[in-house]
C-alpha positions as a printed NumPy array, in Angstrom:
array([[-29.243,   5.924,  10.902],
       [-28.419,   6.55 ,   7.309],
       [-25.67 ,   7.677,   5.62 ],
       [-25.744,  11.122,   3.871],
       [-25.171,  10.681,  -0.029],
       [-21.695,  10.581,  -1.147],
       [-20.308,  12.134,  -4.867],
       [-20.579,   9.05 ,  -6.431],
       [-24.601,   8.654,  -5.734],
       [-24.671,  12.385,  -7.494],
       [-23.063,  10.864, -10.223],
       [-24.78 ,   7.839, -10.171],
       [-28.211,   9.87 , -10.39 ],
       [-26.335,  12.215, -13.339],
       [-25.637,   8.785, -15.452],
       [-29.907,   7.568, -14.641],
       [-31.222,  10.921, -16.189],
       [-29.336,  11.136, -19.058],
       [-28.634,   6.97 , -19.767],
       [-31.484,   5.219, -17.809],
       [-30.562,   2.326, -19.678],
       [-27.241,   1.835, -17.915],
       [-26.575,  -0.387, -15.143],
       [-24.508,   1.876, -12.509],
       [-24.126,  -0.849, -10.186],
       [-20.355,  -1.205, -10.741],
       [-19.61 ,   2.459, -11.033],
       [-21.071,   2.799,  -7.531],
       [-18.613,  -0.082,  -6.193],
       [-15.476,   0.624,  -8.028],
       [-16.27 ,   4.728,  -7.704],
       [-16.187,   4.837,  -4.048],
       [-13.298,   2.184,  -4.229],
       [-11.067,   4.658,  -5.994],
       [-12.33 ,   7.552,  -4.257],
       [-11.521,   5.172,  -0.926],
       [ -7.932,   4.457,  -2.225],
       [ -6.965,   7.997,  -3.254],
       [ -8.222,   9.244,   0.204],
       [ -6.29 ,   6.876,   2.428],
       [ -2.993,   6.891,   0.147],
       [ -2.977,  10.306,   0.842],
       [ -3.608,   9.907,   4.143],
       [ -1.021,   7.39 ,   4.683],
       [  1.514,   9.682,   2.459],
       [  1.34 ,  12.125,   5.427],
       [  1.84 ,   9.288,   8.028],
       [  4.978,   8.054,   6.836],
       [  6.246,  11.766,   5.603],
       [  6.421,  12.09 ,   9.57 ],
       [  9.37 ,  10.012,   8.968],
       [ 10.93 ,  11.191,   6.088],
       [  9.602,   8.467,   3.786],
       [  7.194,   7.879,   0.887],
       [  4.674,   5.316,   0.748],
       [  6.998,   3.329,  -2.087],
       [  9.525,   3.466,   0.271],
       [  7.658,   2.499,   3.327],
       [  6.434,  -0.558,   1.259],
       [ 10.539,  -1.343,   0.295],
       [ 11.018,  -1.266,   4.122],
       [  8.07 ,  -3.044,   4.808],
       [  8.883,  -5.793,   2.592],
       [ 12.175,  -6.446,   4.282],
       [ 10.892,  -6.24 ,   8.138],
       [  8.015,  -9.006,   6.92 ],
       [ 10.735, -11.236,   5.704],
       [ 11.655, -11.347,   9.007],
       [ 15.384, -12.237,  10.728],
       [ 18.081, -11.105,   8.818],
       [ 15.659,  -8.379,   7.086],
       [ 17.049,  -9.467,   3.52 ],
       [ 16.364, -10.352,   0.22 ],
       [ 17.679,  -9.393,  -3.341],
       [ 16.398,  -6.819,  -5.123],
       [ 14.863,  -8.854,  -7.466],
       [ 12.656, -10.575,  -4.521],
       [ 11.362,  -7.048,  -3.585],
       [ 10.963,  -6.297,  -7.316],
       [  8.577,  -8.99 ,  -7.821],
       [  6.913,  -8.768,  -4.559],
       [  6.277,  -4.933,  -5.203],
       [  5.324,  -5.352,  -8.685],
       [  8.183,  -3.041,  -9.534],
       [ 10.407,  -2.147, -12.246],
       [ 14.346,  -3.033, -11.692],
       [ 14.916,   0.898, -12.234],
       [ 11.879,   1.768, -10.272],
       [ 13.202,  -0.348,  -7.119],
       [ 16.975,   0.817,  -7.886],
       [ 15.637,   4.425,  -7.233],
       [ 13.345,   3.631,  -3.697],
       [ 16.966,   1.312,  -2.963],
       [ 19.395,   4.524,  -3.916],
       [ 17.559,   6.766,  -1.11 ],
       [ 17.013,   4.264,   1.654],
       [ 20.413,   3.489,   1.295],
       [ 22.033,   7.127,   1.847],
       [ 19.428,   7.429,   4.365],
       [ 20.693,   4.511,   6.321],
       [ 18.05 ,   2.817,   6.452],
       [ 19.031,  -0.631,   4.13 ],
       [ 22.673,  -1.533,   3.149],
       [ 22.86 ,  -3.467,  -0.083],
       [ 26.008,  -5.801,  -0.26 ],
       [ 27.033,  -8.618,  -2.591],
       [ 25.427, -12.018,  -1.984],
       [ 27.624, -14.964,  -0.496],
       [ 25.621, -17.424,  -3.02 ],
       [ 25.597, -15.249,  -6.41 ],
       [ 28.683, -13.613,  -7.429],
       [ 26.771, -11.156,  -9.801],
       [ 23.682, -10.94 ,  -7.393],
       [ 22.867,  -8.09 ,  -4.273],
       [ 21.201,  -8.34 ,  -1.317],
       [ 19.17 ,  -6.106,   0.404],
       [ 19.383,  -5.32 ,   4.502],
       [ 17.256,  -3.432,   6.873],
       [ 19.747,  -1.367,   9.18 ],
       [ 19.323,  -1.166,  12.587],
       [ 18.109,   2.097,  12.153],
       [ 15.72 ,   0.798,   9.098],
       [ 14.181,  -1.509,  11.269],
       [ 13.338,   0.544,  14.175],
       [ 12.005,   3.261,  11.658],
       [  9.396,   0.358,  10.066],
       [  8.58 ,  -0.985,  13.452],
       [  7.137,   3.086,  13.931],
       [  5.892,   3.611,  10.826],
       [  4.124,   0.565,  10.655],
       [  2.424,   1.683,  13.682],
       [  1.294,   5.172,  12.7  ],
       [ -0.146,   3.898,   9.387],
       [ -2.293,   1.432,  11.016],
       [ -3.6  ,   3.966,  13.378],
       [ -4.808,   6.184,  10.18 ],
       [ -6.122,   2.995,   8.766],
       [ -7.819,   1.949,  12.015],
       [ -8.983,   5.475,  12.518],
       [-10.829,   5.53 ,   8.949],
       [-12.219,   1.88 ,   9.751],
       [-14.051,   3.07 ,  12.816],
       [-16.985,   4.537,  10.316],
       [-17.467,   0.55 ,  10.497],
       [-18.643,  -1.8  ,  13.29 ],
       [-16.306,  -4.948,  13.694],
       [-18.746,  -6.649,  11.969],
       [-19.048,  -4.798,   9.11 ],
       [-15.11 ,  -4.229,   8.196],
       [-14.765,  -8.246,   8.819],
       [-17.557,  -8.118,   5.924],
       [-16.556,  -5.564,   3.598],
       [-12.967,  -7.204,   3.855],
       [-14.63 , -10.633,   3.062],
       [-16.245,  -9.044,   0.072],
       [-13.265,  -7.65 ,  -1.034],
       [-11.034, -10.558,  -0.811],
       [-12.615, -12.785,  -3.931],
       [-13.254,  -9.591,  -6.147],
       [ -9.323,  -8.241,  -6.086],
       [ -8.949, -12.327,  -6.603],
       [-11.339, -11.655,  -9.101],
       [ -9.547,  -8.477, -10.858],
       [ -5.665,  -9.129, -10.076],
       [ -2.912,  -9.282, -12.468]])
């Protein structure tokens, strides 16, 4: 069975007729990878809007529950681990906070330094989210056979090695 053609193989054919001369092959890669990445991230926008939270702020959240027991870390950890501005993490930290979902308090080792908690409430949130976003992610997947996604993720893995900052 074969897939129908996608946009990018209309584009692909639009760059051979008019620049025959070009070699397309990373336009078709990196095309549907962006495509790929805009569909999902709006996809997974709508998963966690289901519980009142962006996709920045699911990743803040995130970050904590992975650190696992006590669900802290300074801002600066999540900072560098979300490749984040200081001002850009103060905002995501401003409305978790008033949503009660983290509490940021002073740290016993580092008079001038904060930490960052997940509440109770911010952990049971993650723990759904978490769920719900894997289940549009797992949905998407299943145009795959297991085979195939362990492949395509095995591709992937040396190329954003390849292409990261």
């Amino acid at each position: 069975m074969s897939t129908p053609k996608d946009p990018v193989d209309a584009i692909i054919e639009q760059w051979a007729a008019v620049r025959p001369d070009l070699d397309t092959a990373a336009m078709e890669v990196f095309g549907r990878v962006f495509r790929l990445s805009r569909a999902m991230g709006d996809r997974m926008e709508k998963a966690y809007a289901r519980y009142g939270i962006s996709r920045g702020e699911f990743d803040v959240l995130a970050t904590l529950r992975r650190s696992d027991v006590p669900y802290t870390l300074s801002p600066r950890e999540l900072s560098a681990t979300l490749m984040l501005t200081t001002g850009g993490m103060t905002g995501r930290l401003d409305k978790l906070e008033r949503a009660g979902l983290l509490r940021r308090s002073p740290d016993p080792h580092d008079r001038r330094g904060l930490q960052v908690t997940l509440t109770d409430e911010g952990l049971r949130l993650i723990d759904e989210a978490v769920g719900a976003g894997l289940d549009v992610q797992t949905a998407a997947l299943s145009a795959l056979d297991s085979e195939q996604a362990a492949q395509l993720a095995g591709l992937l893995r040396p190329l954003l090695a390849a292409t990261a900052p």
